[in-house]
Coordinates of C-alpha atoms in Angstrom, one line a residue:
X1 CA -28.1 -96.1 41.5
X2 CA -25.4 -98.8 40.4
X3 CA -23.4 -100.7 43.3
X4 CA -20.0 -99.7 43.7
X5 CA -18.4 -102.4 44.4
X6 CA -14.6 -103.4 44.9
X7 CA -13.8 -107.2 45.2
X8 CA -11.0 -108.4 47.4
X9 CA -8.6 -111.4 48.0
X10 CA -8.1 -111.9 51.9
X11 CA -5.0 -113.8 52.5
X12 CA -1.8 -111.5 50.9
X13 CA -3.8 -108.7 50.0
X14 CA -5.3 -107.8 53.2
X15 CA -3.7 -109.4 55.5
X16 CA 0.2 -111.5 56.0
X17 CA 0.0 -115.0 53.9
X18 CA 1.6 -117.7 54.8
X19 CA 2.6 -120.8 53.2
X20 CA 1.5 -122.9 55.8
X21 CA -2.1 -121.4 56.2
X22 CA -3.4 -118.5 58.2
X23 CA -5.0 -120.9 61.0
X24 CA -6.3 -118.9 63.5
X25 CA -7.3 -115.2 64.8
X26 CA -3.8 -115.1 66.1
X27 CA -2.2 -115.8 63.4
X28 CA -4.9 -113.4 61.2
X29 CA -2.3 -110.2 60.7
X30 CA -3.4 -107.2 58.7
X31 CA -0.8 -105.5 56.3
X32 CA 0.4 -102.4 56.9
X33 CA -2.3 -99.6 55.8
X34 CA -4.9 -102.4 54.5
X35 CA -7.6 -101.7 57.1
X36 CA -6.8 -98.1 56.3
X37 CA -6.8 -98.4 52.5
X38 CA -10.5 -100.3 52.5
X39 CA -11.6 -97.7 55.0
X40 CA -10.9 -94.8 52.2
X41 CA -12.6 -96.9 49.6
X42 CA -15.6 -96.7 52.1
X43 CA -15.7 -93.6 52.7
X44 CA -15.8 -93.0 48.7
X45 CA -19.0 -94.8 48.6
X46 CA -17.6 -98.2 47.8
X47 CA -18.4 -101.6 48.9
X48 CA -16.0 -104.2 49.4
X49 CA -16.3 -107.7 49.3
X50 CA -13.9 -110.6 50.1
X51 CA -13.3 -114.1 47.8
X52 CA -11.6 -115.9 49.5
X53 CA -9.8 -119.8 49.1
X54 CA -9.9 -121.1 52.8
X55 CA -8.9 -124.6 51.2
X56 CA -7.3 -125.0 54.9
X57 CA -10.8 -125.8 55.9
X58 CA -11.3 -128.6 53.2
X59 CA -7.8 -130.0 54.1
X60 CA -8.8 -130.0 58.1
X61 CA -6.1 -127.7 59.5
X62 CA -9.1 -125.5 61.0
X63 CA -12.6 -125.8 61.6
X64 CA -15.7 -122.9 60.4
X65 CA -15.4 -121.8 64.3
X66 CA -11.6 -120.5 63.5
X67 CA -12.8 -119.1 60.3
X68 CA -15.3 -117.1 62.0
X69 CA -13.0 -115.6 64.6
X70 CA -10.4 -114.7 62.0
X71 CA -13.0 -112.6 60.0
X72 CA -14.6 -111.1 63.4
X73 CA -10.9 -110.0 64.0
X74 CA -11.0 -109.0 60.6
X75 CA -13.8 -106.4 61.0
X76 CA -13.6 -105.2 64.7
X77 CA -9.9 -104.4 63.6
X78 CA -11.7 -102.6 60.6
X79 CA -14.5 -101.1 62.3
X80 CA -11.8 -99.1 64.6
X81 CA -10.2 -98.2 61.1
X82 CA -13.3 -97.0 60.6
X83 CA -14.1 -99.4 57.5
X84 CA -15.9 -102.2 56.5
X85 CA -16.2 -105.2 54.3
X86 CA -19.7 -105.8 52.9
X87 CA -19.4 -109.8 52.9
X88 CA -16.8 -112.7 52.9
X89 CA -17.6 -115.4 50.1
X90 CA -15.3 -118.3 50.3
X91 CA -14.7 -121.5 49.0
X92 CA -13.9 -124.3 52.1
X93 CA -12.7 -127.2 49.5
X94 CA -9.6 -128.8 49.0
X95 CA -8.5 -129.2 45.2
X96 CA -9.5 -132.2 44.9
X97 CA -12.7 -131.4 45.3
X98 CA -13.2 -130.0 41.8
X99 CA -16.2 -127.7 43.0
X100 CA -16.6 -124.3 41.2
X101 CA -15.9 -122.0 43.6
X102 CA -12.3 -122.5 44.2
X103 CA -10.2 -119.7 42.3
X104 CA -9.0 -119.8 39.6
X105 CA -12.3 -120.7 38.8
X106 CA -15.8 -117.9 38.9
X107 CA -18.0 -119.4 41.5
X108 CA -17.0 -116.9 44.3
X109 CA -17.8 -113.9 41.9
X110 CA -20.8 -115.8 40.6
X111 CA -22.0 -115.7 44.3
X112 CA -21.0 -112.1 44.5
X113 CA -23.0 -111.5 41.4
X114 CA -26.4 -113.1 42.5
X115 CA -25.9 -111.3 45.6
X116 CA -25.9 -107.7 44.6
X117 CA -27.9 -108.6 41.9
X118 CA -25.3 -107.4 39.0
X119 CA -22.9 -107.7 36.0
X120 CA -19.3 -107.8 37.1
X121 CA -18.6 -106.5 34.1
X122 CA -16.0 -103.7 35.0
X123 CA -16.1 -104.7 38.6
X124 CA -12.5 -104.2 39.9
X125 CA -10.9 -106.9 41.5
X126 CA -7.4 -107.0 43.2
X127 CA -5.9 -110.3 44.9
X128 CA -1.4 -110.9 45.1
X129 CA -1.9 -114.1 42.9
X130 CA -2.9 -115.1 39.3
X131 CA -5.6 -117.2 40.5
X132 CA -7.1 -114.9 41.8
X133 CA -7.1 -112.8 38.7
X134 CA -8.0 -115.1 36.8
X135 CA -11.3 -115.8 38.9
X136 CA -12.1 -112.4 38.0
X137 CA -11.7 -111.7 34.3
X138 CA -13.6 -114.9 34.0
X139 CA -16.9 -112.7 35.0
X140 CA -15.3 -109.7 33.4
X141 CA -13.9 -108.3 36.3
X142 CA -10.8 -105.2 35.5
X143 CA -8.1 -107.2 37.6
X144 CA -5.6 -105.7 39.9
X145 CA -2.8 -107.5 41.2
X146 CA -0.2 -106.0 44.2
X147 CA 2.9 -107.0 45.3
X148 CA 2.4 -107.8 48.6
X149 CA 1.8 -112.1 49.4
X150 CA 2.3 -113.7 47.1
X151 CA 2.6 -110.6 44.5
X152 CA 5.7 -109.9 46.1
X153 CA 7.7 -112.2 43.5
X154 CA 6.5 -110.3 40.8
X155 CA 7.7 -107.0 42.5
X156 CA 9.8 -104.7 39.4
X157 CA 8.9 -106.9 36.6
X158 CA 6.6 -107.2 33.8
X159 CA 3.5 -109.4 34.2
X160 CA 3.8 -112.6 32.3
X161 CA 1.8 -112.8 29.6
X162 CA -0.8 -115.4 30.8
X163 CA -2.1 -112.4 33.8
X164 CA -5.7 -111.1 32.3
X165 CA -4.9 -108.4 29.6
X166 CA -5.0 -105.2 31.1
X167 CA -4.0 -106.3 34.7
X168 CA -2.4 -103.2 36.6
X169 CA -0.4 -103.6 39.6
X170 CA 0.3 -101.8 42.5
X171 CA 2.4 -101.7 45.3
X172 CA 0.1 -102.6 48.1
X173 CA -3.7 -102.3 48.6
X174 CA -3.2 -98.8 49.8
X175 CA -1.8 -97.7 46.5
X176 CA -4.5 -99.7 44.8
X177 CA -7.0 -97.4 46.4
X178 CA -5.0 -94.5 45.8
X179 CA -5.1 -95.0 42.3
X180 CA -9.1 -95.6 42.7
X181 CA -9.8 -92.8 44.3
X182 CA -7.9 -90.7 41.3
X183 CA -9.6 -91.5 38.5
X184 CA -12.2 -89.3 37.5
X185 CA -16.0 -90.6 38.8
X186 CA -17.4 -91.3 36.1
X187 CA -14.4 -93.9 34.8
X188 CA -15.0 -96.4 37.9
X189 CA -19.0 -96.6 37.8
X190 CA -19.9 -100.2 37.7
X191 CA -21.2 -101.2 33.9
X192 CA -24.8 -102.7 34.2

């Protein structure tokens, strides 16, 4: 039996982004129906995953210990949702630091790959910014983007032509999963 598996962005798409870095548990706000939203997906059979950039680390404005406590937040706040997220791969480096996991580049979804031991070929993916689309198609990913974070710019209009080809948007992630949860089953099993 193939994986299904749904890969999210954290900061936008999950939870409130904010230009100055999400810092702390604190400051680690859920969206309105997110927890809810990966909860359903869950309940369909799907796992969900998180890439994340967390270049706030690489740039010193928190430590692994504030990490940790925003995603234990993250899934006791879940659990009570009654969901779950599978994992969290993230990248901890600043841009400078030219590694490969920093989206827009594949390393995350590499990881993710290794991991489950699959072709994220058809995968879906859904993140609020190019980047993290692009991270995406780069492994063949079907990319999602919603307008919520930094999405929210983009709220009404057409896509500009340099998102992935075929990128759908969506309100929020609870549409998102709406529109998952539609489509007939055998249109959303994972490609080997």
């Amino acid at each position: 039996m193939q994986t299904k598996l749904v890969i999210l962005d954290r900061d936008g798409t999950i939870n409130q982004d904010s230009d100055d870095y999400v810092k702390s548990a604190d400051e680690w706000i859920a969206l309105p129906g997110a927890l809810e939203a990966i909860a359903r997906l869950n309940h369909a059979g799907w796992r969900v995953v998180v890439a994340s950039n967390q270049s706030g680390l690489g740039r010193g404005l928190f430590d692994v210990a504030a990490l940790n406590a925003m995603h234990s937040k993250m899934h006791k706040l879940l659990a009570s949702a009654g969901g779950r997220i599978d994992a969290v791969f993230y990248c901890p480096h600043s841009p400078e630091e030219t590694c490969n996991c920093r989206k827009p580049l594949p390393g995350l979804f590499e990881q993710i790959g290794e991991r489950y031991g699959m072709d994220l070929k058809g995968v879906h993916t859904v993140g609020d910014s190019l980047r993290d689309l692009q991270a995406g198609a780069a492994v063949g990913c079907d990319t999602h983007l919603v307008h919520t974070g930094k999405g929210e710019k983009l709220m009404g209009q057409t896509l500009p032509a340099n998102f992935p080809p075929g990128t759908l948007a969506h309100a929020d992630l609870g549409e998102f999963v709406d529109w998952m949860l539609a489509l007939p089953d055998t249109a959303v099993k994972n490609k080997t």
